Amino acid sequence: SIRLVYHEAVVSTQSTGDVEEGEDAEEGGQERGSMDIWVDTGCLGKIIGRGGAKIRETERKYRVKIDVKKDEVEGGETKVVLIGAKDDVLETRDFIYQVIDEPDTI
């Protein structure tokens, strides 16, 4: 089962130099935020993949940061935080739902 909580948040950005006029923390004009989803701990391997390959591929494909909080476990579910532009976060959430729902292949 997956519990879902969405938090709108301003994501701080590190500036490495002069900030150009009109530049801000938004990406492509979209607000950035984070979404907490709670995933059955037994399904984390489907999200992370061998050596973290699946999670890195997902982060690249959907332009988000995925943070698995292995120290935040409740009732057999682990907190996973998705960070990025709202539309990208929602697409990532939907993709993770699909991955979790796929039958195990042996």
PDB file of N, CA and C in Angstrom:
ATOM      1  N   SER A   1       0.840  -1.183   0.000  1.00  0.00           N
ATOM      2  CA  SER A   1       0.000   0.000   0.000  1.00  0.00           C
ATOM      3  C   SER A   1       0.882   1.241   0.000  1.00  0.00           C
ATOM      4  N   ILE A   2       0.342   2.315  -0.514  1.00  0.00           N
ATOM      5  CA  ILE A   2       1.095   3.560  -0.600  1.00  0.00           C
ATOM      6  C   ILE A   2       0.264   4.666   0.029  1.00  0.00           C
ATOM      7  N   ARG A   3       0.843   5.355   0.983  1.00  0.00           N
ATOM      8  CA  ARG A   3       0.219   6.537   1.562  1.00  0.00           C
ATOM      9  C   ARG A   3       0.857   7.729   0.876  1.00  0.00           C
ATOM     10  N   LEU A   4       0.091   8.737   0.583  1.00  0.00           N
ATOM     11  CA  LEU A   4       0.593   9.854  -0.197  1.00  0.00           C
ATOM     12  C   LEU A   4       0.355  11.173   0.513  1.00  0.00           C
ATOM     13  N   VAL A   5       1.404  11.963   0.618  1.00  0.00           N
ATOM     14  CA  VAL A   5       1.294  13.292   1.196  1.00  0.00           C
ATOM     15  C   VAL A   5       2.089  14.220   0.293  1.00  0.00           C
ATOM     16  N   TYR A   6       1.490  15.336  -0.153  1.00  0.00           N
ATOM     17  CA  TYR A   6       2.220  16.284  -0.988  1.00  0.00           C
ATOM     18  C   TYR A   6       2.483  17.555  -0.203  1.00  0.00           C
ATOM     19  N   HIS A   7       3.711  17.975  -0.206  1.00  0.00           N
ATOM     20  CA  HIS A   7       4.110  19.201   0.476  1.00  0.00           C
ATOM     21  C   HIS A   7       4.606  20.185  -0.564  1.00  0.00           C
ATOM     22  N   GLU A   8       3.952  21.323  -0.680  1.00  0.00           N
ATOM     23  CA  GLU A   8       4.474  22.390  -1.524  1.00  0.00           C
ATOM     24  C   GLU A   8       5.608  23.021  -0.731  1.00  0.00           C
ATOM     25  N   ALA A   9       6.727  23.189  -1.352  1.00  0.00           N
ATOM     26  CA  ALA A   9       7.852  23.772  -0.639  1.00  0.00           C
ATOM     27  C   ALA A   9       8.754  24.514  -1.600  1.00  0.00           C
ATOM     28  N   VAL A  10       9.358  25.552  -1.106  1.00  0.00           N
ATOM     29  CA  VAL A  10      10.356  26.244  -1.904  1.00  0.00           C
ATOM     30  C   VAL A  10      11.660  25.498  -1.691  1.00  0.00           C
ATOM     31  N   VAL A  11      12.269  25.084  -2.773  1.00  0.00           N
ATOM     32  CA  VAL A  11      13.526  24.359  -2.686  1.00  0.00           C
ATOM     33  C   VAL A  11      14.644  25.379  -2.822  1.00  0.00           C
ATOM     34  N   SER A  12      15.498  25.425  -1.830  1.00  0.00           N
ATOM     35  CA  SER A  12      16.589  26.399  -1.904  1.00  0.00           C
ATOM     36  C   SER A  12      17.589  25.944  -2.959  1.00  0.00           C
ATOM     37  N   THR A  13      18.171  26.903  -3.636  1.00  0.00           N
ATOM     38  CA  THR A  13      19.158  26.584  -4.659  1.00  0.00           C
ATOM     39  C   THR A  13      20.478  27.220  -4.273  1.00  0.00           C
ATOM     40  N   GLN A  14      21.545  26.555  -4.628  1.00  0.00           N
ATOM     41  CA  GLN A  14      22.877  27.078  -4.367  1.00  0.00           C
ATOM     42  C   GLN A  14      23.291  27.954  -5.537  1.00  0.00           C
ATOM     43  N   SER A  15      23.701  29.155  -5.257  1.00  0.00           N
ATOM     44  CA  SER A  15      24.167  30.047  -6.309  1.00  0.00           C
ATOM     45  C   SER A  15      25.681  29.951  -6.374  1.00  0.00           C
ATOM     46  N   THR A  16      26.196  29.734  -7.565  1.00  0.00           N
ATOM     47  CA  THR A  16      27.639  29.588  -7.713  1.00  0.00           C
ATOM     48  C   THR A  16      28.280  30.852  -8.278  1.00  0.00           C
ATOM     49  N   GLY A  17      27.507  31.888  -8.446  1.00  0.00           N
ATOM     50  CA  GLY A  17      28.063  33.115  -9.008  1.00  0.00           C
ATOM     51  C   GLY A  17      27.022  34.200  -9.013  1.00  0.00           C
ATOM     52  N   ASP A  18      27.158  35.108  -9.942  1.00  0.00           N
ATOM     53  CA  ASP A  18      26.201  36.206 -10.050  1.00  0.00           C
ATOM     54  C   ASP A  18      24.847  35.688 -10.506  1.00  0.00           C
ATOM     55  N   VAL A  19      23.807  36.208  -9.923  1.00  0.00           N
ATOM     56  CA  VAL A  19      22.460  35.832 -10.309  1.00  0.00           C
ATOM     57  C   VAL A  19      21.988  36.837 -11.352  1.00  0.00           C
ATOM     58  N   GLU A  20      21.551  36.295 -12.487  1.00  0.00           N
ATOM     59  CA  GLU A  20      21.073  37.177 -13.545  1.00  0.00           C
ATOM     60  C   GLU A  20      19.696  37.704 -13.177  1.00  0.00           C
ATOM     61  N   GLU A  21      19.392  38.879 -13.668  1.00  0.00           N
ATOM     62  CA  GLU A  21      18.097  39.486 -13.381  1.00  0.00           C
ATOM     63  C   GLU A  21      16.975  38.568 -13.841  1.00  0.00           C
ATOM     64  N   GLY A  22      16.002  38.361 -12.974  1.00  0.00           N
ATOM     65  CA  GLY A  22      14.856  37.531 -13.333  1.00  0.00           C
ATOM     66  C   GLY A  22      15.069  36.052 -13.038  1.00  0.00           C
ATOM     67  N   GLU A  23      16.260  35.656 -12.627  1.00  0.00           N
ATOM     68  CA  GLU A  23      16.525  34.247 -12.343  1.00  0.00           C
ATOM     69  C   GLU A  23      15.944  33.900 -10.975  1.00  0.00           C
ATOM     70  N   ASP A  24      15.324  32.745 -10.867  1.00  0.00           N
ATOM     71  CA  ASP A  24      14.775  32.335  -9.580  1.00  0.00           C
ATOM     72  C   ASP A  24      14.901  30.831  -9.409  1.00  0.00           C
ATOM     73  N   ALA A  25      14.305  30.310  -8.339  1.00  0.00           N
ATOM     74  CA  ALA A  25      14.444  28.898  -8.006  1.00  0.00           C
ATOM     75  C   ALA A  25      13.503  28.003  -8.793  1.00  0.00           C
ATOM     76  N   GLU A  26      12.681  28.571  -9.644  1.00  0.00           N
ATOM     77  CA  GLU A  26      11.744  27.757 -10.402  1.00  0.00           C
ATOM     78  C   GLU A  26      12.406  27.223 -11.650  1.00  0.00           C
ATOM     79  N   GLU A  27      11.999  26.037 -12.047  1.00  0.00           N
ATOM     80  CA  GLU A  27      12.554  25.394 -13.230  1.00  0.00           C
ATOM     81  C   GLU A  27      11.504  25.441 -14.326  1.00  0.00           C
ATOM     82  N   GLY A  28      11.831  26.085 -15.434  1.00  0.00           N
ATOM     83  CA  GLY A  28      10.892  26.152 -16.541  1.00  0.00           C
ATOM     84  C   GLY A  28       9.581  26.809 -16.167  1.00  0.00           C
ATOM     85  N   GLY A  29       9.614  27.711 -15.188  1.00  0.00           N
ATOM     86  CA  GLY A  29       8.404  28.407 -14.789  1.00  0.00           C
ATOM     87  C   GLY A  29       7.503  27.602 -13.866  1.00  0.00           C
ATOM     88  N   GLN A  30       7.890  26.363 -13.553  1.00  0.00           N
ATOM     89  CA  GLN A  30       7.068  25.540 -12.669  1.00  0.00           C
ATOM     90  C   GLN A  30       7.550  25.671 -11.236  1.00  0.00           C
ATOM     91  N   GLU A  31       6.594  25.631 -10.301  1.00  0.00           N
ATOM     92  CA  GLU A  31       6.987  25.650  -8.907  1.00  0.00           C
ATOM     93  C   GLU A  31       7.611  24.310  -8.556  1.00  0.00           C
ATOM     94  N   ARG A  32       8.570  24.372  -7.647  1.00  0.00           N
ATOM     95  CA  ARG A  32       9.229  23.150  -7.196  1.00  0.00           C
ATOM     96  C   ARG A  32       8.695  22.788  -5.821  1.00  0.00           C
ATOM     97  N   GLY A  33       8.717  21.513  -5.527  1.00  0.00           N
ATOM     98  CA  GLY A  33       8.234  21.069  -4.238  1.00  0.00           C
ATOM     99  C   GLY A  33       8.687  19.650  -3.982  1.00  0.00           C
ATOM    100  N   SER A  34       8.127  19.065  -2.963  1.00  0.00           N
ATOM    101  CA  SER A  34       8.455  17.681  -2.646  1.00  0.00           C
ATOM    102  C   SER A  34       7.181  16.924  -2.314  1.00  0.00           C
ATOM    103  N   MET A  35       7.217  15.638  -2.555  1.00  0.00           N
ATOM    104  CA  MET A  35       6.087  14.767  -2.254  1.00  0.00           C
ATOM    105  C   MET A  35       6.618  13.589  -1.450  1.00  0.00           C
ATOM    106  N   ASP A  36       5.966  13.294  -0.347  1.00  0.00           N
ATOM    107  CA  ASP A  36       6.301  12.121   0.456  1.00  0.00           C
ATOM    108  C   ASP A  36       5.357  11.002   0.059  1.00  0.00           C
ATOM    109  N   ILE A  37       5.907   9.858  -0.292  1.00  0.00           N
ATOM    110  CA  ILE A  37       5.074   8.675  -0.487  1.00  0.00           C
ATOM    111  C   ILE A  37       5.611   7.594   0.440  1.00  0.00           C
ATOM    112  N   TRP A  38       4.732   6.772   0.927  1.00  0.00           N
ATOM    113  CA  TRP A  38       5.109   5.679   1.817  1.00  0.00           C
ATOM    114  C   TRP A  38       4.950   4.392   1.030  1.00  0.00           C
ATOM    115  N   VAL A  39       6.047   3.657   0.889  1.00  0.00           N
ATOM    116  CA  VAL A  39       6.091   2.476   0.040  1.00  0.00           C
ATOM    117  C   VAL A  39       6.362   1.249   0.902  1.00  0.00           C
ATOM    118  N   ASP A  40       5.665   0.160   0.602  1.00  0.00           N
ATOM    119  CA  ASP A  40       5.925  -1.111   1.280  1.00  0.00           C
ATOM    120  C   ASP A  40       7.429  -1.389   1.222  1.00  0.00           C
ATOM    121  N   THR A  41       8.039  -1.578   2.383  1.00  0.00           N
ATOM    122  CA  THR A  41       9.491  -1.751   2.457  1.00  0.00           C
ATOM    123  C   THR A  41       9.964  -2.901   1.571  1.00  0.00           C
ATOM    124  N   GLY A  42       9.143  -3.927   1.419  1.00  0.00           N
ATOM    125  CA  GLY A  42       9.501  -5.062   0.572  1.00  0.00           C
ATOM    126  C   GLY A  42       9.567  -4.724  -0.910  1.00  0.00           C
ATOM    127  N   CYS A  43       9.015  -3.569  -1.301  1.00  0.00           N
ATOM    128  CA  CYS A  43       9.004  -3.147  -2.712  1.00  0.00           C
ATOM    129  C   CYS A  43      10.136  -2.179  -3.056  1.00  0.00           C
ATOM    130  N   LEU A  44      10.930  -1.790  -2.081  1.00  0.00           N
ATOM    131  CA  LEU A  44      11.974  -0.794  -2.340  1.00  0.00           C
ATOM    132  C   LEU A  44      12.959  -1.247  -3.408  1.00  0.00           C
ATOM    133  N   GLY A  45      13.248  -2.537  -3.446  1.00  0.00           N
ATOM    134  CA  GLY A  45      14.186  -3.058  -4.447  1.00  0.00           C
ATOM    135  C   GLY A  45      13.711  -2.787  -5.865  1.00  0.00           C
ATOM    136  N   LYS A  46      12.394  -2.806  -6.074  1.00  0.00           N
ATOM    137  CA  LYS A  46      11.848  -2.520  -7.408  1.00  0.00           C
ATOM    138  C   LYS A  46      12.111  -1.072  -7.812  1.00  0.00           C
ATOM    139  N   ILE A  47      12.126  -0.173  -6.830  1.00  0.00           N
ATOM    140  CA  ILE A  47      12.349   1.242  -7.096  1.00  0.00           C
ATOM    141  C   ILE A  47      13.839   1.540  -7.250  1.00  0.00           C
ATOM    142  N   ILE A  48      14.650   0.929  -6.392  1.00  0.00           N
ATOM    143  CA  ILE A  48      16.082   1.230  -6.356  1.00  0.00           C
ATOM    144  C   ILE A  48      16.850   0.509  -7.459  1.00  0.00           C
ATOM    145  N   GLY A  49      16.533  -0.778  -7.666  1.00  0.00           N
ATOM    146  CA  GLY A  49      17.227  -1.553  -8.688  1.00  0.00           C
ATOM    147  C   GLY A  49      18.598  -2.032  -8.228  1.00  0.00           C
ATOM    148  N   ARG A  50      19.205  -2.855  -9.055  1.00  0.00           N
ATOM    149  CA  ARG A  50      20.515  -3.422  -8.730  1.00  0.00           C
ATOM    150  C   ARG A  50      21.560  -2.313  -8.683  1.00  0.00           C
ATOM    151  N   GLY A  51      22.182  -2.153  -7.521  1.00  0.00           N
ATOM    152  CA  GLY A  51      23.214  -1.145  -7.354  1.00  0.00           C
ATOM    153  C   GLY A  51      22.709   0.282  -7.514  1.00  0.00           C
ATOM    154  N   GLY A  52      21.394   0.486  -7.409  1.00  0.00           N
ATOM    155  CA  GLY A  52      20.820   1.827  -7.531  1.00  0.00           C
ATOM    156  C   GLY A  52      20.574   2.261  -8.966  1.00  0.00           C
ATOM    157  N   ALA A  53      20.726   1.331  -9.920  1.00  0.00           N
ATOM    158  CA  ALA A  53      20.593   1.683 -11.345  1.00  0.00           C
ATOM    159  C   ALA A  53      19.193   2.202 -11.680  1.00  0.00           C
ATOM    160  N   LYS A  54      18.153   1.559 -11.160  1.00  0.00           N
ATOM    161  CA  LYS A  54      16.778   1.942 -11.493  1.00  0.00           C
ATOM    162  C   LYS A  54      16.448   3.333 -10.952  1.00  0.00           C
ATOM    163  N   ILE A  55      16.857   3.614  -9.719  1.00  0.00           N
ATOM    164  CA  ILE A  55      16.536   4.917  -9.125  1.00  0.00           C
ATOM    165  C   ILE A  55      17.277   6.027  -9.869  1.00  0.00           C
ATOM    166  N   ARG A  56      18.527   5.799 -10.265  1.00  0.00           N
ATOM    167  CA  ARG A  56      19.285   6.816 -11.013  1.00  0.00           C
ATOM    168  C   ARG A  56      18.658   7.058 -12.384  1.00  0.00           C
ATOM    169  N   GLU A  57      18.232   5.982 -13.041  1.00  0.00           N
ATOM    170  CA  GLU A  57      17.572   6.094 -14.354  1.00  0.00           C
ATOM    171  C   GLU A  57      16.263   6.891 -14.224  1.00  0.00           C
ATOM    172  N   THR A  58      15.499   6.615 -13.180  1.00  0.00           N
ATOM    173  CA  THR A  58      14.231   7.301 -12.947  1.00  0.00           C
ATOM    174  C   THR A  58      14.465   8.786 -12.671  1.00  0.00           C
ATOM    175  N   GLU A  59      15.482   9.088 -11.860  1.00  0.00           N
ATOM    176  CA  GLU A  59      15.793  10.490 -11.569  1.00  0.00           C
ATOM    177  C   GLU A  59      16.152  11.250 -12.843  1.00  0.00           C
ATOM    178  N   ARG A  60      16.943  10.617 -13.709  1.00  0.00           N
ATOM    179  CA  ARG A  60      17.322  11.272 -14.973  1.00  0.00           C
ATOM    180  C   ARG A  60      16.123  11.452 -15.889  1.00  0.00           C
ATOM    181  N   LYS A  61      15.334  10.388 -16.039  1.00  0.00           N
ATOM    182  CA  LYS A  61      14.194  10.415 -16.952  1.00  0.00           C
ATOM    183  C   LYS A  61      13.162  11.470 -16.557  1.00  0.00           C
ATOM    184  N   TYR A  62      12.871  11.577 -15.258  1.00  0.00           N
ATOM    185  CA  TYR A  62      11.804  12.466 -14.795  1.00  0.00           C
ATOM    186  C   TYR A  62      12.320  13.778 -14.196  1.00  0.00           C
ATOM    187  N   ARG A  63      13.629  13.975 -14.183  1.00  0.00           N
ATOM    188  CA  ARG A  63      14.248  15.220 -13.705  1.00  0.00           C
ATOM    189  C   ARG A  63      13.874  15.530 -12.256  1.00  0.00           C
ATOM    190  N   VAL A  64      13.954  14.516 -11.401  1.00  0.00           N
ATOM    191  CA  VAL A  64      13.639  14.678  -9.984  1.00  0.00           C
ATOM    192  C   VAL A  64      14.760  14.068  -9.143  1.00  0.00           C
ATOM    193  N   LYS A  65      14.729  14.364  -7.861  1.00  0.00           N
ATOM    194  CA  LYS A  65      15.593  13.714  -6.885  1.00  0.00           C
ATOM    195  C   LYS A  65      14.699  12.782  -6.091  1.00  0.00           C
ATOM    196  N   ILE A  66      15.119  11.530  -5.948  1.00  0.00           N
ATOM    197  CA  ILE A  66      14.367  10.552  -5.161  1.00  0.00           C
ATOM    198  C   ILE A  66      15.211  10.206  -3.945  1.00  0.00           C
ATOM    199  N   ASP A  67      14.655  10.445  -2.771  1.00  0.00           N
ATOM    200  CA  ASP A  67      15.371  10.216  -1.515  1.00  0.00           C
ATOM    201  C   ASP A  67      14.629   9.152  -0.709  1.00  0.00           C
ATOM    202  N   VAL A  68      15.201   7.952  -0.637  1.00  0.00           N
ATOM    203  CA  VAL A  68      14.612   6.855   0.139  1.00  0.00           C
ATOM    204  C   VAL A  68      15.085   7.017   1.579  1.00  0.00           C
ATOM    205  N   LYS A  69      14.145   7.245   2.474  1.00  0.00           N
ATOM    206  CA  LYS A  69      14.458   7.481   3.887  1.00  0.00           C
ATOM    207  C   LYS A  69      14.405   6.160   4.652  1.00  0.00           C
ATOM    208  N   LYS A  70      15.456   5.362   4.530  1.00  0.00           N
ATOM    209  CA  LYS A  70      15.460   4.024   5.141  1.00  0.00           C
ATOM    210  C   LYS A  70      15.362   4.064   6.659  1.00  0.00           C
ATOM    211  N   ASP A  71      15.610   5.235   7.246  1.00  0.00           N
ATOM    212  CA  ASP A  71      15.493   5.372   8.702  1.00  0.00           C
ATOM    213  C   ASP A  71      14.097   5.831   9.131  1.00  0.00           C
ATOM    214  N   GLU A  72      13.197   6.042   8.152  1.00  0.00           N
ATOM    215  CA  GLU A  72      11.823   6.447   8.466  1.00  0.00           C
ATOM    216  C   GLU A  72      10.858   5.365   7.985  1.00  0.00           C
ATOM    217  N   VAL A  73      10.619   4.406   8.877  1.00  0.00           N
ATOM    218  CA  VAL A  73       9.769   3.258   8.558  1.00  0.00           C
ATOM    219  C   VAL A  73       8.623   3.214   9.555  1.00  0.00           C
ATOM    220  N   GLU A  74       7.396   3.060   9.028  1.00  0.00           N
ATOM    221  CA  GLU A  74       6.206   2.942   9.878  1.00  0.00           C
ATOM    222  C   GLU A  74       5.334   1.833   9.339  1.00  0.00           C
ATOM    223  N   GLY A  75       4.997   0.874  10.182  1.00  0.00           N
ATOM    224  CA  GLY A  75       4.074  -0.182   9.791  1.00  0.00           C
ATOM    225  C   GLY A  75       4.479  -0.917   8.526  1.00  0.00           C
ATOM    226  N   GLY A  76       5.769  -1.176   8.357  1.00  0.00           N
ATOM    227  CA  GLY A  76       6.240  -1.911   7.191  1.00  0.00           C
ATOM    228  C   GLY A  76       6.359  -1.069   5.930  1.00  0.00           C
ATOM    229  N   GLU A  77       6.180   0.251   6.063  1.00  0.00           N
ATOM    230  CA  GLU A  77       6.305   1.153   4.913  1.00  0.00           C
ATOM    231  C   GLU A  77       7.460   2.118   5.149  1.00  0.00           C
ATOM    232  N   THR A  78       8.168   2.431   4.078  1.00  0.00           N
ATOM    233  CA  THR A  78       9.314   3.331   4.146  1.00  0.00           C
ATOM    234  C   THR A  78       8.984   4.627   3.414  1.00  0.00           C
ATOM    235  N   LYS A  79       9.415   5.733   3.991  1.00  0.00           N
ATOM    236  CA  LYS A  79       9.175   7.050   3.387  1.00  0.00           C
ATOM    237  C   LYS A  79      10.113   7.245   2.198  1.00  0.00           C
ATOM    238  N   VAL A  80       9.546   7.697   1.076  1.00  0.00           N
ATOM    239  CA  VAL A  80      10.307   8.050  -0.121  1.00  0.00           C
ATOM    240  C   VAL A  80       9.909   9.474  -0.481  1.00  0.00           C
ATOM    241  N   VAL A  81      10.898  10.353  -0.618  1.00  0.00           N
ATOM    242  CA  VAL A  81      10.638  11.757  -0.922  1.00  0.00           C
ATOM    243  C   VAL A  81      11.014  12.033  -2.376  1.00  0.00           C
ATOM    244  N   LEU A  82      10.083  12.613  -3.121  1.00  0.00           N
ATOM    245  CA  LEU A  82      10.306  12.998  -4.513  1.00  0.00           C
ATOM    246  C   LEU A  82      10.423  14.513  -4.534  1.00  0.00           C
ATOM    247  N   ILE A  83      11.504  15.036  -5.129  1.00  0.00           N
ATOM    248  CA  ILE A  83      11.766  16.468  -5.134  1.00  0.00           C
ATOM    249  C   ILE A  83      11.969  16.950  -6.561  1.00  0.00           C
ATOM    250  N   GLY A  84      11.244  18.004  -6.942  1.00  0.00           N
ATOM    251  CA  GLY A  84      11.405  18.570  -8.275  1.00  0.00           C
ATOM    252  C   GLY A  84      10.225  19.438  -8.649  1.00  0.00           C
ATOM    253  N   ALA A  85      10.141  19.760  -9.931  1.00  0.00           N
ATOM    254  CA  ALA A  85       9.001  20.522 -10.425  1.00  0.00           C
ATOM    255  C   ALA A  85       7.743  19.675 -10.227  1.00  0.00           C
ATOM    256  N   LYS A  86       6.645  20.331  -9.905  1.00  0.00           N
ATOM    257  CA  LYS A  86       5.418  19.625  -9.530  1.00  0.00           C
ATOM    258  C   LYS A  86       4.997  18.578 -10.567  1.00  0.00           C
ATOM    259  N   ASP A  87       4.961  18.950 -11.839  1.00  0.00           N
ATOM    260  CA  ASP A  87       4.544  17.996 -12.879  1.00  0.00           C
ATOM    261  C   ASP A  87       5.488  16.800 -12.949  1.00  0.00           C
ATOM    262  N   ASP A  88       6.800  17.048 -12.805  1.00  0.00           N
ATOM    263  CA  ASP A  88       7.782  15.960 -12.842  1.00  0.00           C
ATOM    264  C   ASP A  88       7.594  15.029 -11.643  1.00  0.00           C
ATOM    265  N   VAL A  89       7.328  15.614 -10.472  1.00  0.00           N
ATOM    266  CA  VAL A  89       7.099  14.820  -9.265  1.00  0.00           C
ATOM    267  C   VAL A  89       5.858  13.940  -9.433  1.00  0.00           C
ATOM    268  N   LEU A  90       4.789  14.510  -9.988  1.00  0.00           N
ATOM    269  CA  LEU A  90       3.558  13.734 -10.186  1.00  0.00           C
ATOM    270  C   LEU A  90       3.772  12.597 -11.184  1.00  0.00           C
ATOM    271  N   GLU A  91       4.534  12.851 -12.256  1.00  0.00           N
ATOM    272  CA  GLU A  91       4.839  11.791 -13.228  1.00  0.00           C
ATOM    273  C   GLU A  91       5.684  10.697 -12.583  1.00  0.00           C
ATOM    274  N   THR A  92       6.629  11.089 -11.748  1.00  0.00           N
ATOM    275  CA  THR A  92       7.481  10.116 -11.055  1.00  0.00           C
ATOM    276  C   THR A  92       6.656   9.261 -10.115  1.00  0.00           C
ATOM    277  N   ARG A  93       5.740   9.900  -9.378  1.00  0.00           N
ATOM    278  CA  ARG A  93       4.857   9.160  -8.469  1.00  0.00           C
ATOM    279  C   ARG A  93       4.071   8.104  -9.241  1.00  0.00           C
ATOM    280  N   ASP A  94       3.491   8.506 -10.375  1.00  0.00           N
ATOM    281  CA  ASP A  94       2.711   7.569 -11.177  1.00  0.00           C
ATOM    282  C   ASP A  94       3.577   6.414 -11.680  1.00  0.00           C
ATOM    283  N   PHE A  95       4.810   6.729 -12.089  1.00  0.00           N
ATOM    284  CA  PHE A  95       5.731   5.694 -12.557  1.00  0.00           C
ATOM    285  C   PHE A  95       6.053   4.713 -11.425  1.00  0.00           C
ATOM    286  N   ILE A  96       6.304   5.238 -10.229  1.00  0.00           N
ATOM    287  CA  ILE A  96       6.610   4.373  -9.084  1.00  0.00           C
ATOM    288  C   ILE A  96       5.423   3.467  -8.769  1.00  0.00           C
ATOM    289  N   TYR A  97       4.184   4.011  -8.847  1.00  0.00           N
ATOM    290  CA  TYR A  97       2.996   3.176  -8.654  1.00  0.00           C
ATOM    291  C   TYR A  97       2.999   2.008  -9.637  1.00  0.00           C
ATOM    292  N   GLN A  98       3.310   2.299 -10.902  1.00  0.00           N
ATOM    293  CA  GLN A  98       3.335   1.249 -11.934  1.00  0.00           C
ATOM    294  C   GLN A  98       4.385   0.199 -11.610  1.00  0.00           C
ATOM    295  N   VAL A  99       5.574   0.639 -11.224  1.00  0.00           N
ATOM    296  CA  VAL A  99       6.672  -0.286 -10.913  1.00  0.00           C
ATOM    297  C   VAL A  99       6.284  -1.198  -9.759  1.00  0.00           C
ATOM    298  N   ILE A 100       5.689  -0.622  -8.715  1.00  0.00           N
ATOM    299  CA  ILE A 100       5.298  -1.404  -7.544  1.00  0.00           C
ATOM    300  C   ILE A 100       4.206  -2.412  -7.889  1.00  0.00           C
ATOM    301  N   ASP A 101       3.295  -2.024  -8.768  1.00  0.00           N
ATOM    302  CA  ASP A 101       2.171  -2.899  -9.139  1.00  0.00           C
ATOM    303  C   ASP A 101       2.554  -4.015 -10.106  1.00  0.00           C
ATOM    304  N   GLU A 102       3.739  -3.902 -10.736  1.00  0.00           N
ATOM    305  CA  GLU A 102       4.150  -4.946 -11.679  1.00  0.00           C
ATOM    306  C   GLU A 102       4.390  -6.239 -10.918  1.00  0.00           C
ATOM    307  N   PRO A 103       3.926  -7.356 -11.500  1.00  0.00           N
ATOM    308  CA  PRO A 103       4.184  -8.638 -10.838  1.00  0.00           C
ATOM    309  C   PRO A 103       5.688  -8.938 -10.835  1.00  0.00           C
ATOM    310  N   ASP A 104       6.130  -9.604  -9.784  1.00  0.00           N
ATOM    311  CA  ASP A 104       7.543  -9.989  -9.722  1.00  0.00           C
ATOM    312  C   ASP A 104       7.875 -10.959 -10.824  1.00  0.00           C
ATOM    313  N   THR A 105       9.018 -10.760 -11.461  1.00  0.00           N
ATOM    314  CA  THR A 105       9.482 -11.696 -12.489  1.00  0.00           C
ATOM    315  C   THR A 105      10.654 -12.469 -11.915  1.00  0.00           C
ATOM    316  N   ILE A 106      10.621 -13.748 -12.135  1.00  0.00           N
ATOM    317  CA  ILE A 106      11.689 -14.615 -11.573  1.00  0.00           C
ATOM    318  C   ILE A 106      12.477 -15.213 -12.711  1.00  0.00           C
TER     319      ILE A 106
END
